[in-house]
Tab-separated table of C-alpha atoms in Angstrom:
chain	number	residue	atom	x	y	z
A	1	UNK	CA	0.000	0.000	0.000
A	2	UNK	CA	1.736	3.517	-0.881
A	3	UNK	CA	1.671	6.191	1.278
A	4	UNK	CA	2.603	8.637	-1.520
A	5	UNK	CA	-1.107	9.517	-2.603
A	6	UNK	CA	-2.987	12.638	-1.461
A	7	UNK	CA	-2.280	16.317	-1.157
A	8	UNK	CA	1.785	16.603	-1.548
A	9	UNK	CA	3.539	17.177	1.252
A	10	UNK	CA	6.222	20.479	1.385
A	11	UNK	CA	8.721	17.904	2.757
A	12	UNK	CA	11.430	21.024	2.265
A	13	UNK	CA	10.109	23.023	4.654
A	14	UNK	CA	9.084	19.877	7.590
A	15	UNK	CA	11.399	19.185	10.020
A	16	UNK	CA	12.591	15.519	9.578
A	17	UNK	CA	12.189	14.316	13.194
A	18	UNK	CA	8.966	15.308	13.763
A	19	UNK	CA	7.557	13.175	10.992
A	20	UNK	CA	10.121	10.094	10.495
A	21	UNK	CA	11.029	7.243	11.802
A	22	UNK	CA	14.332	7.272	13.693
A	23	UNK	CA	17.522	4.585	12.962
A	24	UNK	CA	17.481	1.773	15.728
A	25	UNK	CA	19.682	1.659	17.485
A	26	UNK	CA	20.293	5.184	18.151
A	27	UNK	CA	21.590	6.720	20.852
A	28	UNK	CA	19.999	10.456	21.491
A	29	UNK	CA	20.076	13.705	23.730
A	30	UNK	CA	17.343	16.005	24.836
A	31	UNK	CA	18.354	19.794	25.724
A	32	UNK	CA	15.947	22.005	27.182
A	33	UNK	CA	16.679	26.041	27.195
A	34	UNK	CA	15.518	29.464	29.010
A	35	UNK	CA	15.454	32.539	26.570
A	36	UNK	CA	16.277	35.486	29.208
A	37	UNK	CA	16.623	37.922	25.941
A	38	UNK	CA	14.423	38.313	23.214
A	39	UNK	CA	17.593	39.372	20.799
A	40	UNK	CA	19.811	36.332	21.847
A	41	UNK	CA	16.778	33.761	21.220
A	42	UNK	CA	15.835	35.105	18.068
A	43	UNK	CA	19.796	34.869	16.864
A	44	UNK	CA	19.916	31.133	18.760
A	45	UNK	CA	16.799	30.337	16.268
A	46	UNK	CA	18.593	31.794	13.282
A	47	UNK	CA	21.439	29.406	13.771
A	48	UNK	CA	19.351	26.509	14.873
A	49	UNK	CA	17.722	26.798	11.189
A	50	UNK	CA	20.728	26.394	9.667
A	51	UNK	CA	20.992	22.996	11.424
A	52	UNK	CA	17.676	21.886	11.606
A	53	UNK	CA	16.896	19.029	8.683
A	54	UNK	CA	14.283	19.027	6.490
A	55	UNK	CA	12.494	16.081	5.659
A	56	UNK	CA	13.203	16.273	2.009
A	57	UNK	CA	17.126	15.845	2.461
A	58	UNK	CA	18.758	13.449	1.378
A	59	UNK	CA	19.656	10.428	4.676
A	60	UNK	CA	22.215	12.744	6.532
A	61	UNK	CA	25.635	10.711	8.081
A	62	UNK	CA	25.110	7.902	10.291
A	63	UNK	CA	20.994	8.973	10.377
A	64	UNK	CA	21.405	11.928	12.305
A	65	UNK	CA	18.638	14.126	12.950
A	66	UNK	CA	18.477	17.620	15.032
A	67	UNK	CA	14.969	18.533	15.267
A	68	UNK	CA	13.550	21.858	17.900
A	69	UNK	CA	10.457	23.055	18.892
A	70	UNK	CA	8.875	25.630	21.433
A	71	UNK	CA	6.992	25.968	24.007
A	72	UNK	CA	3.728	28.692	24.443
A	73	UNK	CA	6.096	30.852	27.155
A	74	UNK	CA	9.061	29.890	24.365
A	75	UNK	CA	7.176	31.680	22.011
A	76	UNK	CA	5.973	34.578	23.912
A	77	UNK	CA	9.343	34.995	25.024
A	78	UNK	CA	10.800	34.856	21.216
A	79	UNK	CA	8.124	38.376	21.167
A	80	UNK	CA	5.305	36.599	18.993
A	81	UNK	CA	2.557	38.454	18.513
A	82	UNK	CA	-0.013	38.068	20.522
A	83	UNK	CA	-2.692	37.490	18.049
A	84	UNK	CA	-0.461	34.515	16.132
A	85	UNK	CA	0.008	33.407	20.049
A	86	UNK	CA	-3.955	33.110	20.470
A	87	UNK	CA	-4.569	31.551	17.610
A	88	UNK	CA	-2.487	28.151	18.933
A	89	UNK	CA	-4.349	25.190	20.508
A	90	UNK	CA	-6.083	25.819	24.507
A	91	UNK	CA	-3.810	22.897	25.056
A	92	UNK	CA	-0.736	24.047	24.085
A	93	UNK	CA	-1.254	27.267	25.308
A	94	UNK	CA	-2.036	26.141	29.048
A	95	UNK	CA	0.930	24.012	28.868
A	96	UNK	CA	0.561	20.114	30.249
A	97	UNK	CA	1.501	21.062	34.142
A	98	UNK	CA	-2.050	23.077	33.876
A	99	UNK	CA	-3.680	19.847	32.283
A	100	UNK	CA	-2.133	17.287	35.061
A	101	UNK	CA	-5.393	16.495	36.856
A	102	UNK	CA	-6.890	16.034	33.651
A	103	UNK	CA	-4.375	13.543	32.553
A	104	UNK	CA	-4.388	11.724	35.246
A	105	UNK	CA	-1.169	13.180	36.479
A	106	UNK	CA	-2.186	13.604	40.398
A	107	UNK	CA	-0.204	12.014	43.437
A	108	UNK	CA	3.488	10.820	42.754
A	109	UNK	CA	2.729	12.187	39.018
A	110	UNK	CA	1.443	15.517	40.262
A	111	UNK	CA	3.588	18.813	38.896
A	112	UNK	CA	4.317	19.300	42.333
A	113	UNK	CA	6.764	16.384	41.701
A	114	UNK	CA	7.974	16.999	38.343
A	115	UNK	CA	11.749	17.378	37.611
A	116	UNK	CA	12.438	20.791	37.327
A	117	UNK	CA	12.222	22.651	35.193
A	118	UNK	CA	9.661	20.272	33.732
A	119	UNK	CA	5.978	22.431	33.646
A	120	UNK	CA	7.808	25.906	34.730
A	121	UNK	CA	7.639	28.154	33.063
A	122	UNK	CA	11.687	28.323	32.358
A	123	UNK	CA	11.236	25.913	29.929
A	124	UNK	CA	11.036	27.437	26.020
A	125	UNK	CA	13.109	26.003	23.670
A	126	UNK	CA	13.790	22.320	23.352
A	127	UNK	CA	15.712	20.394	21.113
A	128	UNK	CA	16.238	17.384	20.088
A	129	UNK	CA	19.281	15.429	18.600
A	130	UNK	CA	19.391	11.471	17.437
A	131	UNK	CA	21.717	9.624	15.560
A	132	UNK	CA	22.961	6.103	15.151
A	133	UNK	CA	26.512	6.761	15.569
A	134	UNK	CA	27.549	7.945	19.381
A	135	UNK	CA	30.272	10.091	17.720
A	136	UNK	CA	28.056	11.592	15.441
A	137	UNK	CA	25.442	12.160	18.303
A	138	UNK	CA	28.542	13.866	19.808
A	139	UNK	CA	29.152	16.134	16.781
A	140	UNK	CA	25.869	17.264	16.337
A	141	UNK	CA	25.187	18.292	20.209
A	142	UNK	CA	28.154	20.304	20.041
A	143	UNK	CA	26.502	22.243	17.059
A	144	UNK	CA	23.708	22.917	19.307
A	145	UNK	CA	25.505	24.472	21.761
A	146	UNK	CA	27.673	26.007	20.027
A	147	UNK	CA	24.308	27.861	18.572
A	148	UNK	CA	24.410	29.099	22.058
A	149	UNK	CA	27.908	30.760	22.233
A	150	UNK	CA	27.666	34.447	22.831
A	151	UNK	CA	24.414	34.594	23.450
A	152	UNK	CA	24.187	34.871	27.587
A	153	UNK	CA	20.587	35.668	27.147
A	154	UNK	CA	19.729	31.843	26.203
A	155	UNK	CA	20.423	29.255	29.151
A	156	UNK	CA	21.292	25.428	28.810
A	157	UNK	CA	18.877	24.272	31.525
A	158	UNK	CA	18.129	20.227	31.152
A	159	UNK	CA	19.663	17.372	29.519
A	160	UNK	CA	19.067	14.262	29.208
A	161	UNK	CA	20.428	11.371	27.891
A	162	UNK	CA	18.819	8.744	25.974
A	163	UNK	CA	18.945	5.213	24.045
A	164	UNK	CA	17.463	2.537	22.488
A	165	UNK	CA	19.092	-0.883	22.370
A	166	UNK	CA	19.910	-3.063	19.534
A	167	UNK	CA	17.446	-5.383	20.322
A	168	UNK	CA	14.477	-2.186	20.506
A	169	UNK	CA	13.352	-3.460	24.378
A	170	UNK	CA	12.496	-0.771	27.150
A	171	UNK	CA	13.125	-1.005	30.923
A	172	UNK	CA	10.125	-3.446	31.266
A	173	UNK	CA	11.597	-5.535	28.773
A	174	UNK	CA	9.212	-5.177	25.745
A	175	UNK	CA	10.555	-4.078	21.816
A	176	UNK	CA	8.667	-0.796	21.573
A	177	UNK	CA	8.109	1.322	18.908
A	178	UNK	CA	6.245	-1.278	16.404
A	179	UNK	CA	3.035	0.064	15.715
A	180	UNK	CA	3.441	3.701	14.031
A	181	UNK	CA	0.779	4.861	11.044
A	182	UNK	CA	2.328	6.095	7.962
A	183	UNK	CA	1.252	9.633	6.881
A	184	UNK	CA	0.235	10.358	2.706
A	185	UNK	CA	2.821	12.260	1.134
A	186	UNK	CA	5.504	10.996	3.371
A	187	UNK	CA	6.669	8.523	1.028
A	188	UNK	CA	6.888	6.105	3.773
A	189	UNK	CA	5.127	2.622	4.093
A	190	UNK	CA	2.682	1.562	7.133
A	191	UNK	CA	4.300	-1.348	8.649
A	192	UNK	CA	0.667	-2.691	9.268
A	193	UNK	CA	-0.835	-3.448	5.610
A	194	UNK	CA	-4.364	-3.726	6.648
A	195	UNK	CA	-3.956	0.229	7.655
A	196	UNK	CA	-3.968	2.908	5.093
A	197	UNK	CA	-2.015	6.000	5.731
A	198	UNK	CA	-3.170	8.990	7.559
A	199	UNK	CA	-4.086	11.857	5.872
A	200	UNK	CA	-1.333	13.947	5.887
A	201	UNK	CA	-3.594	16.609	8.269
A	202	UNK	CA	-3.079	14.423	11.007
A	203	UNK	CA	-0.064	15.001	11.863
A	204	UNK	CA	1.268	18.230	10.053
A	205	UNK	CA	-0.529	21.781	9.802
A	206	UNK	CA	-1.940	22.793	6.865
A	207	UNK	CA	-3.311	19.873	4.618
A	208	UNK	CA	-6.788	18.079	5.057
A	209	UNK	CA	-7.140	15.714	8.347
A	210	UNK	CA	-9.346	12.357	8.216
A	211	UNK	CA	-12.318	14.510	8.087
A	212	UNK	CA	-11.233	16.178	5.240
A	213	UNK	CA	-11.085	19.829	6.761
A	214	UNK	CA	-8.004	21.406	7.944
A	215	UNK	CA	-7.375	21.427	11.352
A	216	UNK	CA	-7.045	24.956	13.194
A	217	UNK	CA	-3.847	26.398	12.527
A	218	UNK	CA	-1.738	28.991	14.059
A	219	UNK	CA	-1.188	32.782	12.059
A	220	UNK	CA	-0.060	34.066	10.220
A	221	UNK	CA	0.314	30.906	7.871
A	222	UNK	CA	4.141	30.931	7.479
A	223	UNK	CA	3.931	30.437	11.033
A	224	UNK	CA	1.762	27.174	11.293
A	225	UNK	CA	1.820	25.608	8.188
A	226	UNK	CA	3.894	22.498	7.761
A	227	UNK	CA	4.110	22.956	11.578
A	228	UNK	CA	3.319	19.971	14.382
A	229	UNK	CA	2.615	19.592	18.009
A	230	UNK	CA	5.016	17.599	20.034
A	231	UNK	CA	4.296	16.128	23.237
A	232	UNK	CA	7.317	15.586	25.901
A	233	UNK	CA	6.775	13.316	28.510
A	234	UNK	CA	9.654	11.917	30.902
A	235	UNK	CA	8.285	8.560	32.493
A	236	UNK	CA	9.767	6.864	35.462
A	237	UNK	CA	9.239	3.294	35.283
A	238	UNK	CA	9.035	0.661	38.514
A	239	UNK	CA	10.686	-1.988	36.856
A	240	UNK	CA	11.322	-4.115	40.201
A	241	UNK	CA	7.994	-3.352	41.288
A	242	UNK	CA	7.261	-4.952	37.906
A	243	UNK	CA	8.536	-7.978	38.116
A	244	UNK	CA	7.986	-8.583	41.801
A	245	UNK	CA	4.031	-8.225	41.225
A	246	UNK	CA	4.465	-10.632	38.518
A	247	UNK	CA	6.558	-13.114	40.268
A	248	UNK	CA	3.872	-12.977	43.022
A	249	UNK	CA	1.126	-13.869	40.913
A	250	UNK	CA	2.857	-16.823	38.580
A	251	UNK	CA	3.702	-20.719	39.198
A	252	UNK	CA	6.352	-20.675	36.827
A	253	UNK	CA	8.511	-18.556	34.740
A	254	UNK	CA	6.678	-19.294	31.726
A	255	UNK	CA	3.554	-18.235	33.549
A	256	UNK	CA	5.393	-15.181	34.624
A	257	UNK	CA	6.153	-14.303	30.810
A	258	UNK	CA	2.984	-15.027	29.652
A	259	UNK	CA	1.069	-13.005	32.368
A	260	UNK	CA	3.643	-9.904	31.158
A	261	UNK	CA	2.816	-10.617	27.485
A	262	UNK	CA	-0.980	-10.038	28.647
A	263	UNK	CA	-0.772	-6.766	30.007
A	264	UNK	CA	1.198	-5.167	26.939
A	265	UNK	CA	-0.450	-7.000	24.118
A	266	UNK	CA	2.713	-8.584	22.708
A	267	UNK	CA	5.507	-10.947	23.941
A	268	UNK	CA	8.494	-9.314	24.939
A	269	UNK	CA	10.175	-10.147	21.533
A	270	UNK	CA	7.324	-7.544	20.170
A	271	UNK	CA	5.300	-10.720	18.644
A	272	UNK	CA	1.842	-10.192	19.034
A	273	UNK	CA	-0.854	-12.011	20.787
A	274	UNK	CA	-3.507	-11.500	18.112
A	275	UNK	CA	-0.989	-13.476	16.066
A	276	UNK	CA	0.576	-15.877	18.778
A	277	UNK	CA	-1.904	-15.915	21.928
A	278	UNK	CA	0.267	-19.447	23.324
A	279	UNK	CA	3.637	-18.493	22.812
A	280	UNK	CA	6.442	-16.145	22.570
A	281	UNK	CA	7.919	-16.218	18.827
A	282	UNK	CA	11.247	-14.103	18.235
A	283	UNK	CA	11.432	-14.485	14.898
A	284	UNK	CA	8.277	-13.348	14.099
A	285	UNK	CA	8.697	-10.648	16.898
A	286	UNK	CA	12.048	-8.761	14.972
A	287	UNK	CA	10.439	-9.302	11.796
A	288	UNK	CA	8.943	-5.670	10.804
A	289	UNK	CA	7.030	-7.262	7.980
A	290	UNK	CA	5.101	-9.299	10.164
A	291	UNK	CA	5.343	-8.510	13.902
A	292	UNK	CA	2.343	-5.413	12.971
A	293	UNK	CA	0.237	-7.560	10.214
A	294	UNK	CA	-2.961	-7.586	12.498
A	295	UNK	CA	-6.271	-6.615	13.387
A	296	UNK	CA	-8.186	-6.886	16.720
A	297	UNK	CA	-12.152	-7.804	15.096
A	298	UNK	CA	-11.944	-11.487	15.102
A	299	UNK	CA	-11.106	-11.472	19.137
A	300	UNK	CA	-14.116	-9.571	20.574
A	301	UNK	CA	-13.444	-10.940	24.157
A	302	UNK	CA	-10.289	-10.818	23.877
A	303	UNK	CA	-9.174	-14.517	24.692
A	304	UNK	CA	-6.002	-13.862	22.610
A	305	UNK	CA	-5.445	-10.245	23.781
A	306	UNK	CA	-7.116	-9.040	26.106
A	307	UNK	CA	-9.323	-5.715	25.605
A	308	UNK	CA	-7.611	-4.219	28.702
A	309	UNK	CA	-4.207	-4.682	27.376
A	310	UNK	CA	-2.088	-2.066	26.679
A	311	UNK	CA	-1.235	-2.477	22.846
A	312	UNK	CA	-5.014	-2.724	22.301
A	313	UNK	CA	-6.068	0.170	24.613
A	314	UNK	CA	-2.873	2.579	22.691
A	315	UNK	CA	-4.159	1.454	19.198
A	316	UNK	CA	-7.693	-0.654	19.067
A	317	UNK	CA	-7.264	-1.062	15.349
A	318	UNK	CA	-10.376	-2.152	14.238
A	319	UNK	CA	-11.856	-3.345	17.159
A	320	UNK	CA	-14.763	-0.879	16.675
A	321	UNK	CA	-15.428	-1.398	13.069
A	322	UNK	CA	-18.696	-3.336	13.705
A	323	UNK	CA	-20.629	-0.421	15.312
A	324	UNK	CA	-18.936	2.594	14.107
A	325	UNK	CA	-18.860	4.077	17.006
A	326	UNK	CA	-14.933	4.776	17.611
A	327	UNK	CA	-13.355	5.968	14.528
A	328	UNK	CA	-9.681	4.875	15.811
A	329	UNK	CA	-7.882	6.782	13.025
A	330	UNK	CA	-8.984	10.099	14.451
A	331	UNK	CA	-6.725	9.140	17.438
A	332	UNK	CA	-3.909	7.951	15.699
A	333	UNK	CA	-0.273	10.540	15.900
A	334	UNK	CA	3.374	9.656	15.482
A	335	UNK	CA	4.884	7.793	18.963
A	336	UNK	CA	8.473	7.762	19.667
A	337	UNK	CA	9.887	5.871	23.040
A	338	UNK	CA	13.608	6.294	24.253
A	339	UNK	CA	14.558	4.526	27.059
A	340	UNK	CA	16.873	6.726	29.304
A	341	UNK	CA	19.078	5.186	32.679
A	342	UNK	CA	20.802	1.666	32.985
A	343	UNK	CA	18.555	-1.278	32.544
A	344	UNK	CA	17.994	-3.355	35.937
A	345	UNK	CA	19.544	-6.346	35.172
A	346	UNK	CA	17.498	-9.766	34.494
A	347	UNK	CA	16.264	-10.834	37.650
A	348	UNK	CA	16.758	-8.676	39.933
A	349	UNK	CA	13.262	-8.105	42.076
A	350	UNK	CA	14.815	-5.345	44.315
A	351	UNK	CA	14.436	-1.845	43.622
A	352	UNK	CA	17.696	-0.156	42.943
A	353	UNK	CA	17.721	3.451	43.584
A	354	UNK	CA	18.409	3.929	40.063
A	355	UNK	CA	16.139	6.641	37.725
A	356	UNK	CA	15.322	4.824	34.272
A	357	UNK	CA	12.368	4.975	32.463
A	358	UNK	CA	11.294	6.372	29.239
A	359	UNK	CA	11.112	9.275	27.099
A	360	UNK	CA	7.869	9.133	25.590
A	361	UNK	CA	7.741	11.560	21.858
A	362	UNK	CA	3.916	12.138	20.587
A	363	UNK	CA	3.845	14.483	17.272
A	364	UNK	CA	0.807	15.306	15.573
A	365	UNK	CA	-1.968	18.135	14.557
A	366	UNK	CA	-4.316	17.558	17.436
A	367	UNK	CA	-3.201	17.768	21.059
A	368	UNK	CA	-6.425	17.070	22.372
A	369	UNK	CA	-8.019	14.268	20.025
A	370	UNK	CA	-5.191	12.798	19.574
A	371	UNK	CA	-2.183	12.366	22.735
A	372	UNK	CA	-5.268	14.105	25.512
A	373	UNK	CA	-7.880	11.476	24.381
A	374	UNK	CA	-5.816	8.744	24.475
A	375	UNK	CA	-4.642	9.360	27.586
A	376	UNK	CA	-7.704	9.726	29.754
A	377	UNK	CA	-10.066	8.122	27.602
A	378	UNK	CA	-8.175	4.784	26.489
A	379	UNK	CA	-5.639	4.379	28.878
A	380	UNK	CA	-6.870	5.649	32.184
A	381	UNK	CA	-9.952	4.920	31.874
A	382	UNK	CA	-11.800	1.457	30.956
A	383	UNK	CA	-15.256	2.312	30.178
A	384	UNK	CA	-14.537	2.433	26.494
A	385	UNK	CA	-13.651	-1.452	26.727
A	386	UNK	CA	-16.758	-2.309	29.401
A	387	UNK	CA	-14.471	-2.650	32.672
A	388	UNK	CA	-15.301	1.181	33.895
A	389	UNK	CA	-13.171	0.204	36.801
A	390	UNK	CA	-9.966	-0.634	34.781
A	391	UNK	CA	-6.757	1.452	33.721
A	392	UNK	CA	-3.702	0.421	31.515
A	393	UNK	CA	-2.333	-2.436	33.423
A	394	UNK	CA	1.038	-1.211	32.491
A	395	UNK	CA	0.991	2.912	32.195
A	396	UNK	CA	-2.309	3.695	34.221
A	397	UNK	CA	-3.110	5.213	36.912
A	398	UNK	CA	-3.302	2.662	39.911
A	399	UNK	CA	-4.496	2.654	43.468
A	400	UNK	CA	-5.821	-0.259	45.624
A	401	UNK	CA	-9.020	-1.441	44.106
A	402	UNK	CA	-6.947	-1.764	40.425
A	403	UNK	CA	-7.432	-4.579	38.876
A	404	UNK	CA	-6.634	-6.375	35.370
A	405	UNK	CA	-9.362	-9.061	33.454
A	406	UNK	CA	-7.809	-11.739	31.151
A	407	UNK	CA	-10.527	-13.357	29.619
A	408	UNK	CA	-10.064	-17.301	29.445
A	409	UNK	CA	-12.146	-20.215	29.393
A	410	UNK	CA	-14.054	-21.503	31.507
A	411	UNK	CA	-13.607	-18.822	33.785
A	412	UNK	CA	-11.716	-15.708	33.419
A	413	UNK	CA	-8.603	-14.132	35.046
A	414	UNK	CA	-8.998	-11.144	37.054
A	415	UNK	CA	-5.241	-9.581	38.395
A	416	UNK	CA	-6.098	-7.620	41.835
A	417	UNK	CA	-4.216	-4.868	43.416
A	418	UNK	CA	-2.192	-2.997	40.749
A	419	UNK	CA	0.475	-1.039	41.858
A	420	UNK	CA	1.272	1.902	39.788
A	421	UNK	CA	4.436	1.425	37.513
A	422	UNK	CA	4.920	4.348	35.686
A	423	UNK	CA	5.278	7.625	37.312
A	424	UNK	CA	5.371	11.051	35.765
A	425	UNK	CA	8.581	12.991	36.385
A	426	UNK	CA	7.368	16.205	33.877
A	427	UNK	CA	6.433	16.881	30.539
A	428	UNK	CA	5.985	19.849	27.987
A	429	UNK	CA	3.520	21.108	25.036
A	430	UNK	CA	5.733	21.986	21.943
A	431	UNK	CA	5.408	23.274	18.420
A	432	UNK	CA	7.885	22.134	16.407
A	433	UNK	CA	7.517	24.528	13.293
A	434	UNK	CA	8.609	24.581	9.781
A	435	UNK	CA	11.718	25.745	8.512
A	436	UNK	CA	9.993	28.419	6.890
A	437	UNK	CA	8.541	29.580	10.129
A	438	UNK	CA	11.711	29.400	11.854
A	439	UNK	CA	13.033	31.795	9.906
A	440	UNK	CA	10.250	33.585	10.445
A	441	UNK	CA	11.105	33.348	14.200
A	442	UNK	CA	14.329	34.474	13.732
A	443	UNK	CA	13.567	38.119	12.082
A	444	UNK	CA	10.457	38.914	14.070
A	445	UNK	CA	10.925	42.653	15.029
A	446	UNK	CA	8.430	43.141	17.898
C-alpha cells in the first residue's frame, strides 16, 4: 500500500524528526533552554535553522537528525505576537503542568513532583538530537551548543540522555516502537498493511485531516503551516515493582512471561498475541514485515489479547469497526519511546535506587483528540472497553481497588491490586515549526 497519494507534502520546509522514523539503534540527547533575551533567542533560532533538517534531504551521516520546537512561554518569550500566540491550541497554550489532573497526572505524578524545570515556566526552547553513531550524536550536540555561544541571554537548563538498544526493548523488557501509522505524502510505508495511511492533516498543519477539513492552525500561515505539536513526557518506570508483582502472581517462569505478554499486548520479543496468543515467537517478533500484520475484530473478548491490554487500549485497530462508534484513526499521531538510565539487570526483584524509564515523543496536529484522548479516555480509563473500573495495566493510573481481566475459558482471570508502575517525572507542550517559520522566528521585530 503507498503512502505517496494525497495532497503533496512540502517535505522542504518539515522538520525531519517530527515526521520520520528514527535509525534503531540510536543513541539520542534532549536539551531544554531558558530565553532570558528576546535578541539572543531570536539569533539562537537563526542558527538553529541552519541545522535543523528538512524532511526532504537526502539520509544525513550515520541517520542523524536535530529537530527543535517551542513551548507557548518559548514563544511569547521569542516576542510573537499576541494574536499569532492566540490563535495556537487551549492545550498548548495552558501548557501540560495546567492539564495534570486532567491527565491523570495527580499524586506521585502531580507537577508538584515533576523534575524541574519540567511544567515551569523556564522551559522554552527544546531540542532534540538522534543519531545512530555515538560520535556523530557527539558532533551534532556540540553544534547545538555552540548555537548558544555568545548569546548569555539563552540558558542550557536540562539534559538528558537517551537510548534505544539493539534489540528495541524498554526497561520493562518489551521491543517498543512497532506500531506507528504512515502519513500520505511521506513517502513512507505503514508497517501494518491492513492500515492505510493517515491523511497527511493528522499530523502536520496545513493539509486536510481524516475529516477532510483542515485542522485549526496557528497565524499568520508561514507560522503554522507544515508545523506539528510535540508532546514531551519523561516517564519513570518501577521496573522491580514490575517484576515482583508478577513473580507474586505466577507458578512458573513461563507463567510469569505469559502473564507480562498479557498486560502489553505482545511478547516481549514484540510478537503479538492477536498473532501468537500461546507463545512467545522471536522471529516473528524482529520481523517488521510481520510482527504489525494484524487486526483486533476477530477477538471480541479478547481470549487472545485481552481488551484491557495495553497495545489494544494505545491502538484498538479495528476493534470498533462493527458499530462505528470509535473511529480509531482520528486518534492515531506519530509515537516515539527512548529509554533513558541503565537497565535493571534480568532478575533482579529489588528496587535499585536507580532513575530509568522512558522518554515518551507524541507528534501530531491535534493535542487534544489525539495524545489528551488517548490518555484519559483509552488508557486511564476502561469504560470504552466495558471494565469502567480498569486502567492500563502497564501505564495507568493505579491505586488499591486496580485490577486487570484476562478473559479465558471456563472462567476468566482477574489480576487484583495494581500497583502503579509508571510515574510522571514532567512533561511539555511543543510546536515544532517549519523551517519556513523558523526563519520567520528568527527576524520577528516586535
Amino acid at each position: 500500500m503507498a503512502a505517496t497519494t494525497g495532497v503533496p507534502l512540502e517535505l522542504d520546509d518539515i522538520q525531519a524528526g517530527a515526521l520520520y522514523e528514527r535509525p534503531s539503534p540510536y543513541v539520542g540527547t534532549y536539551l531544554l533552554l531558558r530565553i532570558a533575551d528576546r535578541a539572543d533567542g531570536r539569533e539562537l533560532v537563526r542558527r538553529l535553522h541552519r541545522i535543523v533538517n528538512p524532511a526532504g534531504a537526502a539520509d544525513t551521516p550515520d541517520n542523524t537528525s536535530l529537530t527543535v520546537a517551542f513551548t507557548y512561554p518559548g514563544l511569547k518569550a521569542l516576542g510573537v505576537p499576541q494574536a499569532s500566540l492566540d490563535s495556537f491550541a487551549p492545550e498548548f497554550r495552558q501548557g501540560m503542568a495546567a492539564r495534570a489532573e486532567i491527565l491523570g497526572d495527580v499524586g506521585e505524578s502531580a507537577p508538584d513532583h515533576w523534575e524541574k524545570p519540567l511544567g515551569t515556566d523556564d522551559v522554552h526552547v527544546a531540542i532534540a538530537v538522534l543519531s545512530s553513531d555515538e560520535e556523530q550524536l557527539h558532533a551534532a550536540v556540540e553544534k547545538a551548543r555552540n548555537a548558544l555561544t555568545e548569546l548569555p541571554g539563552v540558558e542550557l537548563i536540562w539534559r538528558q540522555d537517551c537510548y534505544q538498544l539493539a534489540t528495541g526493548r524498554t526497561s520493562f523488557g518489551f521491543k517498543d516502537g512497532i506500531s506507528q501509522p504512515a502519513v500520505e505524502g511521506s513517502g513512507r510505508r505503514p508497517s501494518n498493511p491492513h492500515e492505510r495511511p493517515l491523511k497527511a492533516g493528522e499530523i502536520v498543519l496545513g493539509y486536510p485531516d481524516e475529516t477532510g477539513e483542515l485542522p485549526p492552525m496557528p497565524t499568520p500561515e508561514v507560522l503554522g503551516r507544515n508545523g506539528t505539536y510535540v508532546v514531551f513526557r519523561k516517564l519513570h518506570t518501577k521496573v522491580a515493582a514490575y517484576r515482583a508483582y508478577l513473580r507474586t502472581r505466577a507458578a512458573s517462569r513461563e507463567e510469569e512471561n505469559l502473564l507480562g505478554a498479557k498486560m502489553v499486548g505482545r511478547w516481549q520479543s514484540g510478537a503479538p498475541l492477536a498473532v501468537t496468543p500461546e507463545r512467545d515467537d522471536p522471529e516473528l517478533g524482529s520481523d517488521p514485515l510481520r510482527n504489525n500484520d494484524f487486526l483486533f475484530a476477530d477477538d471480541p473478548r479478547g481470549f487472545k489479547c485481552p481488551v484491557g491490554a495495553h497495545a489494544r487500549r494505545a491502538n484498538p485497530r479495528d476493534a470498533f469497526d462493527h458499530d462505528g462508534s470509535v473511529d480509531v484513526r482520528l486518534h492515531r499521531m506519530i509515537r516515539r519511546g527512548t529509554s533513558y538510565g541503565p537497565m535493571l539487570p534480568d532478575g533482579v526483584l529489588e528496587d535499585d535506587g536507580i532513575d530509568r524509564g522512558i522518554v515518551f515523543v507524541f507528534a501530531g496536529a491535534h493535542i487534544k483528540r489525539q495524545f489528551e484522548f488517548v490518555k484519559t479516555q483509552w488508557l486511564n480509563d476502561g469504560i470504552f472497553i466495558g471494565a469502567p473500573l480498569e486502567s492500563d495495566p502497564l501505564v495507568g493510573p493505579h491505586d488499591e481497588s486496580s485490577g486487570f481481566t484476562i478473559p479465558q475459558r471456563p472462567i476468566r482471570r482477574r489480576l487484583q491490586n495494581l500497583p502503579p508502575f509508571v510515574v510522571t517525572r514532567g512533561g511539555e507542550y511543543c510546536f515544532a515549526p517549519s523551517l519556513r517559520a523558523l526563519r520567520w522566528l528568527a527576524e520577528l521585530d516586535t
